Amino acid sequence: MDYQYQSVNEKPVPGDKGTIKNGPLKIAIHFICLLWLGPIITLLYLNFSNHIIGPSLWCPLGKCSIYDDDGDYLVSKASRNDHRDHNVNGVLQFASKGLEVWYVFVAGLLIYEAQQVLRKSHRGLPEKYSLTHLEFSDLLNLLNIRKWTRPIRHPRRSPGLCAFVLLACSMTLLVNLMGPSTAVLIIPTVQSIDKPHNASERFIRMKSHEPPAFKDGSGLFGCDAETLNRHLYSCAEHNRGSELDTMISSVVASLRYPQSIGGETDSALLAESQEDGVRFLAYNWTYNKKKHADDFIVPSRHIIRMVSADIAEVIDSDLIDKSLQVSSQRDGPAIAISSLNYNEGDITTIPLGDNKSVTCLSGWMTDQDDGNVDETEYTKCIRNGTGWNSISSQAGFSIRNTSKSDTEADSKLEALVYFSDKATYYGPGLNRDAHEVACLKGNLSAPCDWDNIFSPAKVNGSDFKGSFSNTTIIEWFLPGIGPHYRIWMEFVSYLKFGLYSVDLSVGNEMLFAHLISGEPELDDQLAINPLWILAAWSVDVDGTVDAARFPTFLPGGTNYTSDIYDSDDSDDGPSEFFLLNVFAITQAMSLISYESVLLHGSSVCDKNDPKVLCWWATRRLWAYRLGSRTSWLGVVVVCAGMATVVFRVIFAVFYSRTIDDA
């Protein structure tokens, strides 16, 4: 049954207490309504200006610290700050509720005055709307659909009533949203706020194709220019060599005694290193979706040293004292190692004269997309020697086995490192031309078109996943096994850019740099000079690494290097040998420096240009910020509330006589 419209034009009763006729009282009520705008405008200012409070919510005038009066960080003070934060949060929630109730009073007053004006109109006010000023704050009141929609269906019959219905419905929604909206704006949150980004330099290129040089940023401390020009890298043995030895020793020990790390051998592979007081992982694993394979991401020690200088600058400022957490951030290059392949087989060298040859290694196998190894064996051939070009170079060294006498055949493990710009393959299913395969097997009776042979298009096997360019190979020769037998590790290096981040929070005594990076571009391959591998080992060209550099782990004092290389010892040998190569490679890649141009003055960071290297500090502290959809919704609601407050005052002043006479 629908409500009937009735006119309730009643004559006012003189002295009716339901009306507001007292001038000072009306002014006071207007003032109270307008006063609501003050805290709301303040909240909008705090949020739009991203106002920073500090490490604690109770931070009067921004003067608070995470240290005590003596400059020491105390857990008790941190607990006291947490207690104060809890109390302040509670007070702000009550304040939010107070602003909501305040607005309900203003909105109810507006509806009441609109009722009075409508009651004095010639059509009057239907009886069913006479208590709207008391009921409008209840959302359930909107469930009476016919009550609120019937006037809107016939707006021409009663435009005033239609406007009143829209006003009442909108006020119902606003007063129910006002509480959450003011709470979102009044209660600050712990946020990450960046200091201005400073563009420090523009990256030009990696120096990977050049040999290590004096003061080039590689950090071969203890070496002078003359020594490095002669490629005598043993000068860095007590620095870089000991770092490599420590990584290898710790990982092999963890593999042999997994109970020391809880039986999780995977965690043993994540070796740490250190540079200028900052620790970092020697490499990070990441899955490359483009190649469906794992990449090893190696941080740059050059960048780590710059991160260390950034840390000193942050410590000298008051950022740590005035923040819950501080981290130093820096953009920088890194090197991705991909197509890492460990194989063993026979070697064939085809001399072509003028420091120019083709080297072929049998037993090459590739990984499949599912991570398993394709058991099909191929032969990989590379162009070797500077006769092809200046970057296809090689360098060798050896490791002396201290458990063997110098007269024994396997007293030394010989290594040859070479880089080649081009590679090719032959084997089952690759459909190579018979003459080309004969050339690769050393049959030079007919002319061989080597440029055509080394073209990637000549390998026609479906789903064949081999690297055809910029390959670095470390070839190991074990004399006691056979003259042509080799164990070899190959990899391809890519340039990539990442973010170096160090947490400087109080109580965090370990400065640890994290490298966060995306996928490298496949066309950013690097040419690697083999001398970087020798620099990582801290060994001279054609020099010898004494295996006594490594600590001893096995019972009876046997040096563990002999067990890694002897084929008759443990089943863990190949795994340890693989890791030995991995850490030598990652150590070498971390030493490679880069060329750049310093940017002076107020250079702006262009985040769309990865070659502009920037650094900044990120702080975690209490602050106001419009950083979410709910906060922006809160802004819309309180702005609508401000409009209704102003409208209510104007409306009350304009219809004051009508309202007084109602």
XYZ file of C-alpha atoms in Angstrom:
662
model
C 0.000 0.000 0.000
C 1.530 3.310 -1.133
C 1.680 6.448 0.928
C -0.819 9.221 0.204
C 0.434 12.731 -0.432
C -0.876 15.209 2.084
C -0.200 18.892 2.507
C 1.064 19.764 5.950
C 1.083 23.519 5.640
C 0.692 24.277 9.271
C 0.853 27.742 10.655
C 3.838 28.244 12.873
C 3.262 28.372 16.544
C 4.724 31.507 18.081
C 7.798 30.668 20.066
C 8.034 27.168 18.551
C 11.192 25.636 19.931
C 11.656 23.581 16.750
C 12.640 26.665 14.810
C 15.804 28.681 15.002
C 14.879 32.325 15.428
C 17.567 33.481 17.774
C 20.154 35.414 15.734
C 23.260 34.597 17.830
C 22.240 30.950 17.978
C 21.929 30.787 14.180
C 25.332 32.383 13.771
C 26.812 29.888 16.214
C 25.313 26.971 14.296
C 26.661 28.351 10.998
C 30.065 28.697 12.621
C 29.943 25.133 13.941
C 29.092 23.841 10.463
C 31.826 25.836 8.749
C 34.290 24.842 11.443
C 34.063 21.254 10.137
C 35.908 22.448 7.039
C 39.034 23.215 9.094
C 40.173 19.673 9.941
C 39.054 18.414 6.530
C 41.127 21.027 4.687
C 44.042 20.170 6.971
C 43.726 16.479 6.117
C 43.628 17.233 2.405
C 46.709 19.412 2.721
C 48.615 16.717 4.635
C 47.760 14.071 2.063
C 48.313 16.154 -1.060
C 51.619 17.506 0.267
C 52.820 13.992 1.217
C 53.542 15.245 4.708
C 56.235 13.222 6.489
C 55.803 12.592 10.209
C 58.900 10.582 11.087
C 59.920 7.246 12.585
C 57.052 7.424 15.080
C 53.471 8.701 14.966
C 54.195 10.631 18.150
C 56.648 13.033 16.583
C 55.796 16.611 17.647
C 57.164 19.138 15.135
C 59.098 16.311 13.493
C 61.440 16.044 16.467
C 61.750 12.382 17.287
C 64.469 9.787 16.964
C 64.966 6.059 17.063
C 67.981 6.595 19.336
C 68.082 7.423 23.005
C 69.604 10.614 24.378
C 73.080 9.059 24.326
C 72.848 8.184 20.632
C 72.387 4.456 21.200
C 69.618 2.455 19.593
C 67.658 0.707 22.314
C 65.042 -1.994 21.958
C 63.207 -0.396 24.882
C 62.849 2.863 22.978
C 61.616 1.034 19.909
C 59.011 -0.680 22.085
C 58.060 2.659 23.608
C 57.608 4.146 20.144
C 55.433 1.194 19.151
C 53.289 1.752 22.244
C 52.919 5.436 21.417
C 52.082 4.626 17.801
C 49.328 2.324 18.997
C 47.888 5.015 21.255
C 48.046 7.714 18.573
C 46.374 5.387 16.075
C 43.543 4.875 18.545
C 43.152 8.605 19.113
C 43.019 9.228 15.357
C 40.318 6.578 14.944
C 38.215 8.304 17.591
C 38.882 11.639 15.843
C 37.698 10.107 12.581
C 34.483 8.997 14.255
C 34.077 12.485 15.703
C 34.338 14.042 12.231
C 31.728 11.593 10.994
C 29.266 12.454 13.777
C 29.944 16.144 13.201
C 29.090 15.754 9.527
C 25.929 13.775 10.343
C 24.774 16.777 12.416
C 25.426 19.168 9.501
C 23.714 16.880 6.971
C 20.725 16.352 9.274
C 20.411 20.107 9.741
C 20.443 20.593 5.967
C 17.686 18.036 5.444
C 15.637 19.481 8.293
C 15.867 22.978 6.807
C 14.998 21.633 3.359
C 11.931 19.993 4.902
C 10.893 23.329 6.412
C 11.235 25.131 3.104
C 9.355 22.410 1.261
C 6.609 22.410 3.894
C 5.983 26.104 3.180
C 5.727 25.538 -0.586
C 2.305 25.512 -2.288
C 2.448 21.709 -2.756
C 3.581 21.038 0.789
C 5.612 18.082 2.097
C 4.178 14.548 2.071
C 3.810 13.110 5.547
C 6.053 10.154 4.846
C 9.065 12.504 4.464
C 8.480 14.462 7.648
C 10.966 12.403 9.702
C 13.647 12.144 7.025
C 16.076 14.307 9.040
C 16.011 11.618 11.734
C 16.053 8.567 9.489
C 18.358 9.531 6.613
C 21.594 8.176 8.188
C 20.253 4.613 8.154
C 21.083 2.819 4.914
C 18.109 0.493 5.413
C 15.901 3.500 4.833
C 16.836 3.343 1.151
C 15.305 -0.111 0.793
C 11.868 1.458 0.419
C 12.343 1.847 -3.309
C 8.860 3.193 -4.135
C 9.124 5.889 -1.505
C 12.252 7.354 -3.087
C 11.651 6.696 -6.766
C 8.015 7.773 -7.212
C 8.700 11.544 -7.065
C 11.564 11.121 -9.533
C 9.233 9.451 -12.049
C 7.129 12.618 -12.196
C 9.597 15.464 -11.609
C 7.358 18.079 -13.276
C 4.545 17.547 -10.782
C 6.762 18.436 -7.851
C 10.301 19.535 -8.747
C 10.957 20.600 -5.170
C 10.038 17.202 -3.801
C 12.173 15.519 -6.470
C 15.182 17.647 -5.444
C 14.523 16.851 -1.777
C 14.487 13.108 -2.469
C 17.781 13.322 -4.351
C 19.260 15.397 -1.531
C 18.135 12.919 1.132
C 19.460 9.897 -0.772
C 22.805 11.549 -1.469
C 23.138 12.560 2.187
C 22.444 8.956 3.209
C 25.296 7.738 1.062
C 27.649 10.533 2.107
C 27.194 10.170 5.858
C 27.782 6.410 5.604
C 30.931 6.910 3.548
C 32.211 9.850 5.561
C 33.491 7.743 8.463
C 35.723 5.414 6.396
C 36.801 8.329 4.197
C 37.990 10.504 7.072
C 39.667 7.448 8.620
C 41.610 6.784 5.415
C 42.780 10.389 5.310
C 43.423 10.982 9.007
C 45.393 7.809 9.806
C 48.917 7.883 8.309
C 50.692 4.767 7.131
C 54.263 3.488 6.995
C 55.414 4.305 3.472
C 58.493 4.090 1.284
C 59.591 7.548 0.258
C 62.466 8.148 -2.121
C 64.926 10.958 -1.739
C 65.514 12.855 -5.018
C 67.142 10.623 -7.625
C 70.608 11.854 -8.598
C 71.930 10.994 -12.042
C 75.602 10.247 -11.332
C 76.874 8.954 -14.682
C 75.939 7.763 -18.141
C 76.969 4.225 -19.023
C 78.863 3.808 -22.290
C 80.147 0.226 -22.505
C 81.574 -2.703 -20.581
C 85.325 -3.199 -20.798
C 84.932 -6.950 -21.102
C 86.835 -7.287 -24.404
C 89.864 -5.473 -22.962
C 92.367 -7.068 -20.569
C 92.353 -5.922 -16.929
C 94.203 -2.641 -16.591
C 95.509 -0.398 -13.843
C 92.864 1.881 -12.275
C 90.143 0.698 -14.651
C 87.726 -0.078 -11.829
C 88.385 -3.825 -11.767
C 89.758 -3.618 -8.230
C 92.872 -5.770 -8.685
C 94.419 -4.304 -5.570
C 98.126 -4.870 -5.069
C 98.875 -4.686 -8.782
C 100.597 -1.801 -10.539
C 100.334 -0.713 -14.158
C 103.511 -2.464 -15.316
C 102.521 -5.778 -13.751
C 99.075 -5.718 -15.333
C 100.447 -4.714 -18.728
C 102.577 -7.895 -18.578
C 99.464 -9.911 -17.601
C 100.972 -10.992 -14.284
C 97.825 -11.315 -12.223
C 99.386 -13.219 -9.340
C 99.863 -9.793 -7.748
C 96.192 -10.002 -6.725
C 96.503 -13.422 -5.067
C 96.048 -12.125 -1.520
C 92.982 -10.166 -2.589
C 91.018 -11.658 -5.462
C 92.612 -15.076 -5.340
C 91.804 -15.561 -1.671
C 88.193 -14.512 -2.323
C 87.814 -17.185 -4.976
C 89.532 -19.794 -2.823
C 87.232 -19.012 0.103
C 84.083 -19.328 -2.007
C 85.171 -22.632 -3.521
C 86.306 -24.051 -0.199
C 83.133 -23.120 1.677
C 80.830 -24.506 -1.001
C 82.709 -27.787 -1.369
C 82.733 -28.175 2.407
C 78.963 -27.628 2.497
C 78.441 -30.199 -0.236
C 80.560 -32.779 1.537
C 79.046 -32.080 4.935
C 75.412 -31.132 4.152
C 74.397 -31.635 7.784
C 76.212 -28.373 8.562
C 73.597 -26.503 6.523
C 70.587 -28.579 7.495
C 70.969 -31.050 4.634
C 69.895 -28.496 1.995
C 72.662 -28.664 -0.599
C 70.984 -26.049 -2.815
C 71.635 -23.363 -0.227
C 75.338 -24.215 -0.327
C 75.511 -22.997 -3.898
C 74.601 -19.427 -2.907
C 78.081 -18.326 -1.973
C 78.647 -14.844 -0.616
C 81.425 -12.438 -1.407
C 82.426 -9.037 -0.084
C 83.611 -5.760 -1.540
C 84.573 -2.663 0.426
C 82.636 -3.804 3.496
C 79.466 -4.712 1.559
C 78.457 -8.345 1.241
C 76.606 -9.757 -1.776
C 75.772 -13.043 -3.435
C 78.390 -14.094 -5.952
C 75.534 -14.651 -8.382
C 71.754 -14.804 -8.505
C 69.641 -17.331 -10.329
C 66.826 -16.107 -12.522
C 64.681 -17.826 -15.139
C 64.904 -16.295 -18.602
C 61.544 -16.715 -20.324
C 62.957 -15.810 -23.725
C 65.494 -18.636 -23.689
C 63.576 -21.004 -21.378
C 66.712 -21.404 -19.289
C 68.343 -20.227 -16.077
C 70.659 -17.227 -16.069
C 73.377 -16.459 -13.545
C 73.277 -12.734 -12.760
C 76.641 -11.461 -11.513
C 76.855 -8.121 -9.656
C 79.561 -5.641 -10.590
C 82.193 -5.041 -7.924
C 82.708 -1.603 -9.443
C 79.094 -0.754 -8.594
C 79.364 -2.386 -5.158
C 82.242 -0.034 -4.312
C 80.103 2.916 -5.386
C 77.277 1.547 -3.231
C 79.698 1.531 -0.303
C 80.421 5.235 -0.892
C 76.662 5.903 -1.065
C 76.234 4.167 2.281
C 78.834 6.420 3.873
C 76.962 9.471 2.600
C 73.655 8.216 3.972
C 75.227 7.428 7.346
C 76.675 10.941 7.553
C 73.185 12.406 7.093
C 70.319 12.157 9.592
C 68.228 9.858 7.384
C 68.798 6.784 9.526
C 67.994 8.664 12.740
C 64.754 10.028 11.281
C 63.448 6.868 9.624
C 62.170 3.448 10.562
C 64.191 1.924 7.750
C 66.592 3.287 5.147
C 67.965 1.612 2.059
C 70.533 2.908 -0.396
C 69.626 2.278 -4.042
C 71.760 2.539 -7.159
C 71.235 1.662 -10.809
C 74.095 -0.157 -12.448
C 75.187 -2.744 -14.984
C 75.514 -6.439 -14.275
C 76.501 -9.425 -16.382
C 74.161 -12.306 -17.133
C 75.795 -15.670 -17.767
C 73.668 -17.803 -20.037
C 73.981 -21.036 -22.006
C 76.209 -22.414 -19.246
C 77.211 -25.841 -20.465
C 79.429 -28.478 -18.856
C 80.637 -31.279 -21.143
C 83.479 -33.686 -21.683
C 84.895 -35.275 -24.805
C 87.784 -35.256 -27.266
C 89.358 -32.201 -28.855
C 90.466 -31.725 -32.448
C 92.416 -28.692 -33.634
C 92.595 -27.798 -37.325
C 95.490 -25.359 -37.934
C 94.902 -22.834 -40.701
C 98.058 -20.756 -40.233
C 98.693 -17.165 -39.144
C 97.438 -17.722 -35.581
C 94.234 -19.065 -37.004
C 92.630 -22.441 -36.330
C 89.351 -24.272 -35.833
C 88.896 -26.148 -32.556
C 86.231 -28.869 -32.301
C 85.038 -30.494 -29.073
C 82.977 -33.672 -29.103
C 80.414 -34.762 -26.527
C 78.460 -31.505 -26.588
C 74.905 -31.851 -25.235
C 72.173 -29.251 -24.878
C 69.408 -28.604 -22.378
C 65.748 -28.950 -23.259
C 62.932 -26.546 -22.346
C 61.846 -28.807 -19.467
C 65.288 -28.553 -17.863
C 66.386 -32.077 -18.799
C 69.498 -32.766 -20.852
C 69.222 -33.913 -24.454
C 71.367 -37.044 -24.480
C 72.201 -36.590 -28.179
C 75.897 -35.795 -28.527
C 77.076 -33.205 -31.016
C 80.445 -31.735 -31.889
C 80.942 -28.025 -31.372
C 83.520 -26.137 -33.417
C 84.744 -22.595 -32.849
C 86.984 -20.140 -34.638
C 90.134 -19.834 -32.542
C 92.997 -17.352 -32.696
C 93.502 -13.667 -33.354
C 94.022 -14.461 -37.017
C 90.243 -14.418 -37.347
C 89.880 -11.118 -35.480
C 91.365 -9.299 -32.490
C 88.842 -10.578 -29.944
C 89.175 -14.320 -30.673
C 92.035 -14.767 -28.206
C 93.141 -17.377 -25.702
C 95.201 -17.693 -22.512
C 96.284 -20.632 -20.390
C 97.325 -21.587 -16.872
C 97.567 -24.708 -14.737
C 96.797 -25.948 -11.225
C 99.468 -28.011 -9.507
C 98.145 -30.985 -7.575
C 100.021 -31.006 -4.267
C 99.152 -34.654 -3.636
C 101.166 -35.714 -6.718
C 104.869 -35.461 -7.424
C 106.043 -33.332 -10.320
C 107.196 -36.452 -12.176
C 103.705 -37.971 -12.279
C 101.671 -37.480 -15.440
C 98.711 -35.874 -13.697
C 100.674 -33.579 -11.409
C 99.146 -30.587 -13.159
C 95.672 -29.793 -14.354
C 96.018 -27.567 -17.397
C 93.431 -24.978 -18.391
C 93.023 -23.063 -21.629
C 90.534 -20.205 -21.820
C 89.471 -18.863 -25.168
C 86.805 -16.623 -26.606
C 85.336 -17.038 -30.055
C 82.971 -14.788 -31.928
C 81.487 -17.650 -33.968
C 80.641 -21.311 -33.390
C 78.923 -24.087 -35.295
C 77.880 -27.718 -34.787
C 77.534 -31.003 -36.551
C 75.962 -34.244 -35.416
C 72.798 -36.371 -35.614
C 69.761 -34.632 -37.075
C 71.498 -31.358 -38.022
C 71.505 -32.071 -41.763
C 74.922 -30.554 -42.383
C 76.469 -30.648 -45.846
C 78.896 -33.583 -46.131
C 81.715 -31.398 -47.450
C 81.300 -28.938 -44.584
C 81.391 -31.766 -42.039
C 84.565 -33.095 -43.716
C 86.156 -29.655 -43.335
C 85.215 -29.565 -39.644
C 86.782 -32.998 -39.210
C 90.085 -31.724 -40.631
C 89.788 -32.987 -44.223
C 91.103 -29.971 -46.146
C 91.611 -31.726 -49.476
C 88.988 -29.448 -51.008
C 88.657 -25.684 -50.358
C 86.569 -24.855 -47.303
C 84.405 -21.746 -47.167
C 84.746 -21.083 -43.441
C 82.510 -18.017 -43.423
C 79.722 -20.094 -44.904
C 80.442 -23.064 -42.621
C 80.147 -20.911 -39.499
C 76.853 -19.361 -40.579
C 74.089 -20.256 -38.038
C 71.743 -20.943 -40.945
C 73.795 -24.007 -41.844
C 72.515 -25.833 -38.737
C 69.059 -27.021 -39.729
C 68.065 -29.185 -36.788
C 64.641 -28.413 -35.345
C 64.567 -27.145 -31.748
C 68.361 -27.124 -31.605
C 69.490 -24.884 -28.744
C 73.113 -24.006 -29.244
C 75.022 -20.741 -28.948
C 76.483 -19.591 -32.256
C 78.312 -16.427 -31.234
C 80.421 -14.823 -28.508
C 81.203 -18.040 -26.661
C 83.766 -18.289 -23.870
C 85.191 -21.749 -23.213
C 87.329 -22.980 -20.337
C 89.016 -26.187 -21.461
C 90.576 -28.501 -18.850
C 93.197 -31.075 -19.802
C 93.843 -34.039 -17.496
C 97.083 -35.606 -18.789
C 96.563 -38.852 -16.881
C 93.378 -39.688 -18.806
C 94.335 -39.179 -22.442
C 96.033 -36.709 -24.787
C 92.802 -35.621 -26.466
C 90.350 -35.861 -23.576
C 88.952 -32.561 -22.305
C 86.475 -31.362 -19.725
C 85.131 -27.999 -20.733
C 82.749 -25.324 -19.600
C 81.223 -22.814 -21.989
C 79.050 -19.772 -21.462
C 77.694 -16.674 -23.187
C 77.634 -13.307 -21.417
C 75.032 -10.582 -21.751
C 74.865 -7.032 -20.500
C 71.947 -6.127 -18.303
C 71.011 -3.360 -15.886
C 69.689 -3.829 -12.398
C 69.026 -2.167 -9.073
C 71.560 -2.536 -6.259
C 69.896 -2.116 -2.871
C 71.357 -2.164 0.660
C 69.269 -2.102 3.839
C 70.752 0.377 6.329
C 68.192 -0.089 9.088
C 69.291 0.374 12.670
C 70.147 -2.982 14.203
C 71.089 -4.420 10.811
C 74.804 -4.913 11.346
C 75.322 -6.758 8.051
C 75.491 -4.561 4.954
C 74.198 -6.842 2.224
C 73.658 -5.667 -1.346
C 70.741 -7.193 -3.259
C 70.688 -7.114 -7.038
C 67.223 -6.847 -8.550
C 67.194 -7.239 -12.302
C 65.036 -8.130 -15.250
C 65.794 -10.190 -18.330
C 68.787 -9.183 -20.484
C 68.280 -8.264 -24.099
C 69.391 -11.123 -26.326
C 71.352 -8.787 -28.623
C 73.499 -7.373 -25.794
C 76.111 -10.130 -25.923
C 79.541 -9.318 -24.561
C 82.959 -10.252 -25.888
C 84.967 -11.609 -22.935
C 88.743 -11.352 -22.889
C 90.092 -14.688 -21.493
C 92.519 -12.768 -19.283
C 89.619 -11.894 -16.957
C 89.388 -15.581 -16.017
C 93.093 -15.599 -15.176
C 92.649 -12.433 -13.121
C 89.881 -14.160 -11.157
C 92.272 -17.022 -10.368
C 95.079 -14.489 -9.681
C 97.450 -16.413 -11.898
C 99.923 -15.193 -14.512
C 99.567 -16.099 -18.166
C 100.960 -19.659 -18.495
C 101.464 -19.581 -14.736
C 100.565 -22.111 -12.067
C 98.044 -21.986 -9.244
C 99.283 -23.886 -6.215
C 96.485 -26.128 -4.958
C 97.804 -25.529 -1.443
C 95.943 -22.212 -1.598
C 92.801 -24.162 -0.777
C 91.963 -25.276 2.781
C 91.904 -28.953 3.680
C 88.629 -30.706 4.489
C 88.905 -34.449 4.043
C 90.043 -36.686 6.942
C 93.709 -37.570 6.918
C 94.818 -34.196 5.595
C 94.291 -34.996 1.913
C 93.958 -31.800 -0.102
C 90.477 -31.752 -1.536
C 91.588 -30.480 -4.941
C 93.023 -33.893 -5.739
C 89.636 -35.458 -5.076
C 87.918 -32.957 -7.357
C 90.147 -33.767 -10.309
C 90.906 -37.467 -9.860
C 88.336 -39.544 -11.722
C 88.731 -42.523 -9.371
C 87.666 -40.730 -6.182
C 84.186 -39.654 -5.092
C 80.975 -39.297 -7.040
C 80.843 -35.679 -5.935
C 83.787 -34.787 -8.201
C 81.915 -33.567 -11.283
C 79.557 -31.486 -9.133
C 82.469 -29.862 -7.326
C 84.355 -29.380 -10.555
C 81.320 -27.688 -12.090
C 81.092 -25.321 -9.119
C 84.798 -24.553 -9.320
C 84.227 -23.289 -12.851
C 81.037 -21.447 -11.945
C 82.710 -19.473 -9.164
C 85.778 -18.718 -11.260
C 83.528 -17.419 -14.024
C 81.327 -15.350 -11.703
C 84.422 -13.932 -9.966
C 85.814 -12.897 -13.356
C 82.529 -11.317 -14.479
C 82.242 -9.360 -11.230
C 85.701 -7.824 -11.793
C 84.870 -6.450 -15.236
C 84.514 -2.688 -15.068
C 82.759 -0.294 -17.410
C 83.302 3.019 -19.138
C 81.034 5.936 -18.316
C 80.721 9.715 -18.422
C 80.169 11.566 -15.161
C 77.087 13.771 -14.995
C 77.620 16.937 -13.003
C 75.147 19.370 -11.546
C 71.438 18.739 -11.206
C 71.141 16.031 -13.834
C 67.686 14.519 -13.963
C 67.255 10.770 -13.860
C 65.573 9.412 -16.943
C 64.023 6.143 -15.781
C 63.254 5.223 -19.392
C 66.974 5.256 -20.235
C 68.757 2.426 -18.389
C 72.141 3.858 -19.331
C 71.608 6.866 -17.057
C 72.831 5.475 -13.732
C 71.158 7.029 -10.692
C 71.377 6.642 -6.949
C 68.976 7.560 -4.170
C 67.920 6.617 -0.671
C 64.542 5.105 0.168
C 63.099 5.742 3.623
C 60.402 3.842 5.476
C 58.522 6.120 7.856
C 55.130 7.378 8.920
C 53.659 9.760 6.381
C 50.513 10.916 4.623
C 50.103 10.139 0.944
C 47.372 9.573 -1.608
C 48.770 6.306 -2.819
C 45.717 4.095 -3.217
C 42.258 4.044 -4.792
C 40.602 4.090 -1.368
C 42.453 7.271 -0.404
C 41.325 8.977 -3.595
C 37.770 7.792 -2.944
C 38.118 9.363 0.484
C 39.142 12.661 -1.139
C 36.062 12.596 -3.388
C 33.744 11.911 -0.433
C 35.161 14.626 1.843
C 35.157 17.145 -1.029
C 31.488 16.335 -1.566
C 31.009 16.782 2.175
C 32.708 20.191 2.061
C 30.414 21.241 -0.783
C 27.318 20.241 1.190
C 28.531 22.150 4.263
C 28.985 25.329 2.228
C 25.681 24.712 0.468
C 23.907 24.230 3.793
C 25.092 27.624 5.098
C 24.138 29.422 1.885
C 20.790 27.635 1.805
C 20.049 28.474 5.449
C 20.914 32.140 4.964
C 18.917 32.443 1.733
C 15.798 30.743 3.160
C 16.229 31.955 6.726
C 12.849 33.752 6.842
C 11.024 30.764 5.381
C 12.735 28.387 7.799
C 11.922 30.654 10.761
C 8.276 30.873 9.764
C 7.849 27.134 9.079
